[in-house]
Short mmCIF file of C-alpha atoms and ligand atoms in Angstrom, two decimals:
data_model
loop_
_atom_site.label_atom_id
_atom_site.label_comp_id
_atom_site.label_asym_id
_atom_site.label_seq_id
_atom_site.Cartn_x
_atom_site.Cartn_y
_atom_site.Cartn_z
CA MET A 123 111.19 99.71 127.76
CA THR A 124 109.71 102.06 125.16
CA ALA A 125 110.31 104.83 123.22
CA PHE A 126 109.04 107.13 120.43
CA GLY A 127 110.63 110.06 118.13
CA ILE A 128 110.05 111.56 115.23
CA ALA A 129 112.32 112.18 112.25
CA PRO A 130 111.88 114.11 109.10
CA MET A 131 110.76 112.12 105.85
CA ALA A 132 113.37 110.62 104.29
CA PRO A 133 116.14 111.29 106.81
CA ASP A 134 119.63 111.49 106.47
CA ALA A 135 120.99 108.68 108.86
CA ALA A 136 123.25 111.09 110.27
CA GLU A 137 120.23 113.77 111.35
CA LEU A 138 118.31 110.95 112.74
CA PRO A 139 117.96 111.38 116.41
CA ARG A 140 120.47 109.47 118.72
CA ARG A 141 118.55 110.18 121.74
CA THR A 142 115.09 108.75 123.10
CA LEU A 143 112.19 110.96 123.67
CA ILE A 144 110.39 108.87 126.14
CA GLN A 145 107.51 110.89 124.72
CA THR A 146 106.03 113.17 122.19
CA LEU A 147 105.84 116.49 123.88
CA ALA A 148 103.36 118.82 122.46
CA ALA A 149 106.17 121.26 121.68
CA PRO A 150 105.02 125.10 121.41
CA ASP A 151 105.92 126.68 118.49
CA ILE A 152 109.04 128.69 119.84
CA GLU A 153 109.01 131.36 117.33
CA ALA A 154 105.33 132.16 117.35
CA GLN A 155 106.57 132.58 121.31
CA LEU A 156 108.95 134.52 120.75
CA ASP A 157 106.50 137.03 118.78
CA GLU A 158 104.08 136.99 121.72
CA LEU A 159 106.98 138.07 123.77
CA ALA A 160 108.01 141.18 121.55
CA THR A 161 104.32 142.28 121.37
CA HIS A 162 103.17 141.30 125.28
CA ALA A 163 105.01 142.04 128.22
CA ILE A 164 104.90 138.13 129.08
CA GLY A 165 102.88 135.56 127.01
CA LEU A 166 103.03 131.98 127.85
CA THR A 167 101.56 129.39 125.22
CA ARG A 168 100.28 126.55 126.91
CA ALA A 169 99.12 123.31 124.85
CA GLU A 170 95.43 121.53 125.44
CA ALA A 171 93.16 118.74 123.56
CA THR A 172 89.20 119.88 123.71
CA ARG A 173 87.10 117.25 125.91
CA SER A 174 83.79 116.60 125.34
CA SER A 175 82.67 117.79 128.99
CA ASP A 176 84.66 121.14 128.35
CA THR A 177 83.05 124.55 128.78
CA PRO A 178 84.85 127.71 127.43
CA ASP A 179 85.73 128.24 131.70
CA SER A 180 87.00 124.73 131.81
CA LEU A 181 88.94 125.06 128.87
CA LEU A 182 90.55 128.41 129.27
CA ARG A 183 91.50 127.50 133.17
CA ARG A 184 92.94 124.00 132.27
CA ALA A 185 95.05 126.16 129.59
CA GLY A 186 95.90 128.58 132.42
CA ALA A 187 94.05 131.53 131.45
CA PHE A 188 91.25 133.33 133.30
CA ASP A 189 89.52 136.06 131.16
CA PRO A 190 85.48 136.02 131.08
CA ALA A 191 85.66 138.03 128.01
CA ALA A 192 87.51 135.24 126.34
CA ALA A 193 84.93 133.14 127.87
CA ALA A 194 81.95 134.74 126.60
CA PHE A 195 83.85 135.08 123.08
CA LEU A 196 83.72 131.44 122.64
CA ARG A 197 80.41 131.12 124.10
CA ASN A 198 78.82 133.47 121.83
CA ASP A 199 80.68 134.44 118.65
CA PRO A 200 79.61 131.93 115.78
CA MET A 201 83.71 131.54 115.17
CA GLY A 202 84.69 131.53 118.93
CA ARG A 203 81.65 128.70 119.48
CA ARG A 204 83.15 126.39 116.74
CA VAL A 205 86.13 125.46 119.17
CA LEU A 206 83.58 123.60 121.60
CA GLN A 207 81.34 122.57 118.61
CA GLY A 208 81.69 118.98 117.44
CA ARG A 209 84.01 116.28 117.72
CA ALA A 210 86.10 116.77 121.34
CA GLY A 211 89.77 116.62 120.39
CA LYS A 212 90.67 119.56 118.89
CA MET A 213 94.21 120.91 119.43
CA VAL A 214 94.38 124.33 121.29
CA HIS A 215 97.24 126.60 121.68
CA LEU A 216 96.74 129.27 124.22
CA THR A 217 98.70 132.09 124.80
CA ALA A 218 97.76 134.22 127.87
CA ASP A 219 99.72 136.95 129.45
CA ALA A 220 101.01 136.58 133.32
CA SER A 221 97.56 137.74 134.47
CA GLY A 222 96.03 135.05 132.84
CA GLN A 223 94.42 137.50 130.03
CA VAL A 224 94.12 135.47 126.68
CA GLN A 225 96.36 137.08 123.90
CA LYS A 226 95.65 134.71 121.42
CA ILE A 227 94.19 131.26 121.00
CA VAL A 228 95.07 129.04 117.70
CA VAL A 229 92.63 125.29 117.08
CA ARG A 230 93.27 122.92 114.95
CA PHE A 231 91.00 120.68 113.71
CA PRO A 232 90.13 118.27 110.82
CA ALA A 233 89.06 119.91 107.79
CA GLU A 234 85.34 120.55 107.02
CA LYS A 235 85.22 118.66 103.69
CA VAL A 236 85.48 115.25 104.21
CA GLU A 237 87.28 114.54 101.35
CA GLN A 238 90.15 116.67 102.63
CA GLN A 239 90.30 115.53 105.79
CA SER A 240 93.19 112.89 105.20
CA SER A 241 95.00 115.89 103.67
CA HIS A 242 94.25 118.99 105.14
CA PHE A 243 93.16 120.74 108.62
CA THR A 244 91.23 123.56 110.08
CA ARG A 245 93.38 126.42 111.81
CA LEU A 246 91.03 128.93 113.94
CA THR A 247 92.75 131.64 115.31
CA ILE A 248 91.65 134.14 117.84
CA GLU A 249 93.48 137.14 118.82
CA ARG A 250 92.43 139.77 120.98
CA ASP A 251 92.72 143.52 119.75
CA GLY A 252 92.13 145.88 122.74
CA THR A 253 89.01 144.89 123.88
CA VAL A 254 87.88 142.76 121.67
CA PHE A 255 88.56 139.43 119.84
CA ARG A 256 88.82 138.51 116.19
CA ALA A 257 88.68 135.29 114.84
CA ARG A 258 89.68 133.71 110.97
CA THR A 259 89.88 130.41 109.93
CA GLU A 260 92.57 128.94 107.49
CA VAL A 261 92.45 125.25 105.64
CA ALA A 262 95.93 124.21 105.60
CA PRO A 263 97.76 121.17 104.50
CA LEU A 264 98.77 118.40 106.80
CA GLN A 265 102.53 117.46 106.93
CA ALA A 266 103.80 113.66 106.70
CA GLN A 267 106.61 112.82 109.27
CA VAL A 268 108.04 109.73 109.79
CA ALA A 269 108.15 108.32 113.26
CA LEU A 270 110.10 105.61 114.83
CA GLY A 271 108.79 103.68 117.90
CA SER A 272 109.72 100.20 119.70
CA GLY A 273 108.81 98.33 122.45
CA SER A 274 109.14 94.97 124.24
CA ILE A 275 106.28 93.05 125.40
CA ARG A 276 105.47 92.66 129.20
CA THR A 277 101.87 92.29 129.41
CA SER A 278 100.31 92.49 125.95
CA LEU A 279 101.11 94.32 122.56
CA PHE A 280 98.78 96.89 123.25
CA ALA A 281 100.45 97.80 126.56
CA ALA A 282 103.66 97.87 125.17
CA THR A 283 102.37 100.34 121.88
CA ASP A 284 100.96 102.45 124.56
CA ASP A 285 104.49 103.08 126.35
CA ALA A 286 105.68 104.12 123.35
CA ASN A 287 102.63 106.21 122.21
CA ILE A 288 102.39 104.09 119.36
CA PRO A 289 98.66 104.69 117.85
CA ASP A 290 96.34 101.90 118.20
CA ALA A 291 95.74 101.99 113.94
CA ILE A 292 99.59 101.44 114.21
CA ALA A 293 99.24 98.96 116.40
CA SER A 294 96.80 96.75 114.45
CA GLN A 295 98.78 97.62 111.26
CA MET A 296 101.75 96.19 112.87
CA ALA A 297 99.72 93.02 113.65
CA ASP A 298 98.33 92.93 110.06
CA MET A 299 102.27 93.11 108.84
CA PHE A 300 103.12 90.46 110.51
CA SER A 301 100.04 88.14 110.33
CA GLY A 302 101.21 85.50 108.28
CA ASP A 303 104.29 84.86 110.55
CA ILE A 304 102.75 85.39 114.06
CA ASP A 305 99.59 84.29 115.84
CA PHE A 306 99.28 87.61 118.26
CA HIS A 307 96.50 85.96 119.96
CA ARG A 308 98.61 83.14 121.22
CA GLU A 309 102.20 83.21 120.37
CA LEU A 310 103.21 86.78 121.94
CA ARG A 311 106.18 86.11 124.57
CA LYS A 312 107.11 88.36 127.22
CA GLY A 313 110.30 89.65 126.08
CA ASP A 314 109.14 89.65 122.26
CA ARG A 315 110.62 93.22 120.72
CA PHE A 316 109.70 95.15 117.90
CA SER A 317 110.85 98.19 116.29
CA ILE A 318 108.77 100.11 113.58
CA VAL A 319 108.58 103.14 111.01
CA TYR A 320 105.63 104.93 110.54
CA GLU A 321 104.11 108.01 108.86
CA THR A 322 102.47 110.55 111.53
CA LEU A 323 100.67 113.45 109.99
CA THR A 324 100.96 116.54 111.73
CA ALA A 325 99.55 120.35 111.75
CA ASP A 326 101.97 123.13 112.37
CA GLY A 327 104.33 120.48 113.41
CA GLU A 328 102.33 118.99 115.98
CA PRO A 329 101.33 115.00 115.84
CA ILE A 330 97.14 115.12 115.05
CA ASN A 331 95.22 113.11 117.22
CA TRP A 332 92.32 112.92 115.71
CA ASP A 333 90.91 109.95 113.38
CA GLY A 334 92.81 109.93 110.21
CA GLY A 335 95.61 111.18 111.67
CA VAL A 336 97.35 108.07 111.34
CA GLY A 337 99.64 107.37 108.13
CA ARG A 338 100.57 104.14 107.06
CA LEU A 339 103.33 101.70 108.80
CA LEU A 340 106.21 101.50 106.69
CA ALA A 341 108.46 98.78 108.00
CA GLY A 342 108.69 96.96 110.84
CA GLU A 343 110.88 94.22 112.66
CA PHE A 344 109.44 91.79 115.27
CA THR A 345 111.33 89.36 117.44
CA ASN A 346 109.21 86.55 118.20
CA ASN A 347 110.40 83.71 120.47
CA GLY A 348 113.62 84.22 119.32
CA LYS A 349 112.98 84.71 115.62
CA THR A 350 113.02 87.75 113.92
CA TYR A 351 110.77 88.76 111.06
CA SER A 352 110.78 91.91 109.04
CA ALA A 353 108.65 93.78 106.74
CA VAL A 354 108.29 96.74 104.60
CA TYR A 355 105.66 98.35 102.70
CA PHE A 356 106.70 98.50 99.14
CA LYS A 357 104.67 100.02 96.42
CA ASP A 358 105.43 98.72 92.86
CA SER A 359 105.97 101.89 91.02
CA ALA A 360 104.97 100.02 87.20
CA SER A 361 101.55 98.53 88.49
CA GLY A 362 100.48 100.52 91.14
CA LYS A 363 100.28 97.90 93.58
CA ALA A 364 101.53 98.27 97.55
CA SER A 365 101.93 95.32 99.80
CA PHE A 366 103.82 94.24 102.63
CA TYR A 367 107.01 92.36 101.71
CA GLY A 368 109.90 90.72 104.25
CA PHE A 369 113.35 92.18 103.05
CA ASP A 370 114.36 89.22 100.60
CA GLY A 371 111.64 90.60 98.68
CA GLN A 372 108.70 87.83 99.79
CA SER A 373 105.19 89.27 99.75
CA LYS A 374 103.62 88.88 103.41
CA ARG A 375 100.67 87.98 101.80
CA ARG A 376 100.34 84.41 102.19
CA ALA A 377 97.70 81.45 101.29
CA PHE A 378 96.75 81.35 104.90
CA LEU A 379 96.46 83.52 107.79
CA ALA A 380 97.77 82.70 110.91
CA SER A 381 94.96 83.96 113.23
CA PRO A 382 91.20 83.23 112.22
CA MET A 383 90.61 86.63 114.16
CA GLU A 384 91.80 90.25 113.57
CA PHE A 385 94.22 91.38 116.55
CA SER A 386 92.36 93.73 118.38
CA ARG A 387 92.63 95.93 121.76
CA ILE A 388 89.60 93.62 122.84
CA THR A 389 90.82 90.27 121.93
CA SER A 390 94.25 90.75 123.21
CA GLY A 391 92.82 91.46 126.42
CA PHE A 392 90.37 88.43 126.63
CA ALA A 393 92.07 85.94 128.63
CA MET A 394 90.12 82.17 128.60
CA ARG A 395 88.96 82.04 131.83
CA PHE A 396 86.98 78.75 131.45
CA HIS A 397 88.08 75.35 130.20
CA PRO A 398 86.19 74.31 126.69
CA ILE A 399 85.13 70.85 127.27
CA LEU A 400 87.66 68.43 125.67
CA ASN A 401 87.92 65.15 126.93
CA THR A 402 84.19 64.96 127.69
CA TRP A 403 83.59 65.15 124.22
CA ARG A 404 86.68 63.60 122.19
CA GLN A 405 90.24 64.08 121.30
CA HIS A 406 90.75 67.86 120.76
CA ASN A 407 91.90 67.87 117.44
CA GLY A 408 91.88 72.26 116.86
CA VAL A 409 93.45 75.45 118.67
CA ASP A 410 90.90 77.39 120.98
CA TYR A 411 90.94 81.24 120.90
CA GLY A 412 89.33 83.19 123.67
CA ALA A 413 87.63 86.26 122.82
CA PRO A 414 84.21 88.18 123.60
CA THR A 415 81.17 86.80 121.93
CA GLY A 416 80.60 88.98 118.80
CA THR A 417 83.88 89.14 117.82
CA ALA A 418 84.61 88.70 114.09
CA VAL A 419 85.52 85.47 112.85
CA ARG A 420 87.56 85.67 109.61
CA SER A 421 88.70 82.98 107.00
CA VAL A 422 92.33 82.19 107.05
CA GLY A 423 92.31 81.56 103.33
CA ASP A 424 90.40 81.89 100.07
CA GLY A 425 87.76 79.17 99.21
CA VAL A 426 84.38 77.96 98.97
CA VAL A 427 81.93 77.16 102.30
CA GLU A 428 81.46 73.80 102.48
CA MET A 429 78.77 73.68 105.46
CA ALA A 430 77.55 76.43 107.35
CA GLY A 431 74.95 75.30 110.03
CA TRP A 432 74.37 73.21 113.27
CA GLN A 433 76.64 70.60 114.17
CA ASN A 434 76.52 68.46 117.43
CA GLY A 435 79.55 69.57 120.00
CA PHE A 436 80.52 72.34 117.30
CA GLY A 437 77.12 74.50 117.74
CA ASN A 438 77.12 76.77 114.92
CA VAL A 439 80.10 75.95 112.51
CA VAL A 440 81.24 77.01 109.49
CA HIS A 441 83.55 74.63 107.51
CA VAL A 442 85.80 76.57 104.27
CA ARG A 443 87.06 74.54 101.47
CA HIS A 444 90.70 75.56 100.10
CA ALA A 445 92.75 74.56 97.41
CA GLY A 446 94.57 71.38 98.13
CA ASP A 447 92.06 69.51 99.58
CA ARG A 448 92.80 71.95 102.76
CA THR A 449 89.86 72.42 104.79
CA THR A 450 89.36 75.08 107.83
CA VAL A 451 86.83 74.81 110.46
CA TYR A 452 85.21 77.38 112.97
CA ALA A 453 82.89 76.22 115.53
CA HIS A 454 80.97 77.58 118.46
CA LEU A 455 80.18 80.86 116.30
CA SER A 456 77.13 82.98 117.79
CA LYS A 457 76.30 84.17 114.51
CA ILE A 458 77.00 82.71 111.08
CA ASP A 459 77.43 85.12 108.37
CA VAL A 460 78.23 83.05 105.14
CA LYS A 461 76.05 80.44 102.80
CA LYS A 462 77.02 76.82 101.59
CA GLY A 463 78.37 77.27 98.58
CA GLN A 464 79.68 80.80 98.83
CA ARG A 465 83.07 82.11 97.82
CA ILE A 466 85.19 83.60 100.06
CA GLU A 467 88.37 85.44 99.97
CA GLN A 468 91.01 85.48 102.59
CA GLY A 469 90.28 87.74 105.69
CA GLN A 470 86.33 87.49 105.07
CA ARG A 471 84.05 87.69 108.09
CA LEU A 472 82.19 84.47 108.28
CA GLY A 473 80.13 84.94 111.42
CA ALA A 474 81.03 85.89 115.36
CA VAL A 475 82.54 84.24 118.49
CA GLY A 476 79.81 82.70 120.59
CA ALA A 477 79.51 79.36 122.86
CA THR A 478 77.29 77.36 121.22
CA GLY A 479 77.63 73.77 121.38
CA TRP A 480 79.62 72.09 123.86
CA ALA A 481 81.59 75.28 125.39
CA THR A 482 81.35 76.53 128.85
CA GLY A 483 82.35 79.99 127.45
CA PRO A 484 82.32 82.48 124.60
CA HIS A 485 85.46 81.20 121.98
CA LEU A 486 86.26 80.21 118.66
CA HIS A 487 87.51 76.46 118.18
CA PHE A 488 89.93 76.34 114.96
CA GLU A 489 90.61 73.55 113.17
CA PHE A 490 92.94 72.89 110.09
CA ARG A 491 92.73 69.61 107.76
CA VAL A 492 94.40 68.48 105.14
CA GLY A 493 93.12 65.08 103.04
CA GLY A 494 90.70 65.35 106.36
CA ARG A 495 93.71 64.82 108.55
CA HIS A 496 94.24 67.36 111.78
CA MET A 497 97.11 69.29 111.13
CA ASP A 498 98.83 72.18 113.35
CA PRO A 499 97.22 75.48 112.08
CA ARG A 500 100.20 77.58 112.61
CA ALA A 501 102.79 75.41 111.21
CA ILE A 502 100.24 75.37 107.89
CA ALA A 503 100.27 79.15 107.97
CA ARG A 504 103.72 79.15 108.12
CA ALA A 505 104.59 76.64 105.15
CA SER A 506 102.03 77.86 102.60
CA GLU A 507 103.44 79.47 99.53
CA ALA A 508 104.21 82.99 99.54
CA ILE A 509 104.34 85.37 96.17
CA THR A 510 107.62 86.95 95.45
CA LEU A 511 108.45 90.41 93.75
CA PRO A 512 108.43 90.88 90.00
CA ASN A 513 112.06 91.17 88.74
CA TYR A 514 111.74 94.66 87.21
CA ALA A 515 110.80 96.08 90.71
CA LYS A 516 113.83 94.89 92.56
CA ALA A 517 116.27 97.57 92.53
CA GLN A 518 113.53 100.07 93.50
CA PHE A 519 112.64 97.79 96.64
CA GLN A 520 116.17 97.17 97.40
CA GLN A 521 117.11 100.73 97.89
CA THR A 522 113.67 101.16 100.09
CA VAL A 523 115.06 98.51 102.28
CA ALA A 524 118.30 99.95 102.63
CA SER A 525 116.18 102.58 103.74
CA VAL A 526 114.14 101.64 106.05
CA LYS A 527 117.16 99.28 107.86
CA THR A 528 118.83 102.54 108.74
CA GLN A 529 115.85 104.24 110.16
CA LEU A 530 114.66 100.67 112.02
CA ALA A 531 118.70 100.55 113.53
CA VAL A 532 117.55 103.94 115.09
CA ALA A 533 114.34 102.65 116.35
CA GLU A 534 116.23 99.87 118.17
CA THR A 535 118.71 102.23 119.76
CA MET A 536 115.83 104.23 120.92
CA ASP A 537 114.65 101.39 123.04
CA GLY A 538 117.86 100.62 124.39
CA VAL A 539 118.40 104.10 126.02
CA SER A 540 115.17 104.22 127.76
CA ALA A 541 115.62 100.52 129.17
CA ALA A 542 115.49 101.64 132.48
CA ASP A 543 112.37 100.16 134.14
ZN1 ZN F 789 88.65 73.67 120.87
#
């Protein structure tokens, strides 16, 4: 129940894809193929990615070639060797003739200079010239494209984003985008839906799969338990400040986050396999999050550490005092990273999940108190004050919202088309 498509940057609605692409296909460059066909009897280009276990022979075999001379070139030539040197995941387009003889290999991988890696890539071209091979490298700019994705939750958020070919980094940005609205650890429901617009970087038209290939999440809509939240990435051109905003112009940044743990593939898959020692202790006044020992625990809001140490029952515990006589409590920690009196920012790491004190397994016990009284943390996060967009930026913001609404509408229909399960 997921779909994925790619549209050009700032697309005209009429040009947006109307039909669903179930997955990104590594589309071979048709013109290059036609060129190959013109110069060689039969040339077939196959796309592959290098693996850490690859040898020249295994890579060629997977790409449909059998060519000892080409294998020797990849083994012995200083430029040829670069194909399998360093990190795996290089994108390989290999053109071979009908007998499996290599005509051309084009390999794309991250630019060598770190400062260029988010904007450029290296293109290594190896071409047969009679009985020898010639190789050359170029540095070429990456291109940003807008990608649309959508899905429905059946088991977990990451299962849904995997199905839609949405990169993990974008899934995490999505959890972050709605972190003031939805506690992704506890509130996801089967049937929840999302549509997103995000940037993807391409090398010669093909989405890149190496680190840094993921651009920004530009906009999203998330329907959780029947309620729809929407947000857009907006950079105020006057101040240069960027943040996520609701379509109504309210900043998504709240005084409190909905969850004291960052949502990740690891925490999302960790179910509580035990029951905390509740009734034998005292009335349970908090929220429990199952997570592996060592998972980072973050402060849900700005504040000052009021207590950091051992307390009966709680084990290692941190209390953070916030404005308005509000306090949050993080208990059973395996490790504490802050000190009493320390000033803390929202999202800052306080320590790590553990099972200290009265706990039968690793989990975070989290409390929210107002004037000493226990409150439902989720209700607090939602009610907390939001920041509104300055007046001068509103026209620019409305334009951005109008354009992403069109894209999100398209992303949604893609999901509908592929609803066959
Ligand atoms: Zn608890």
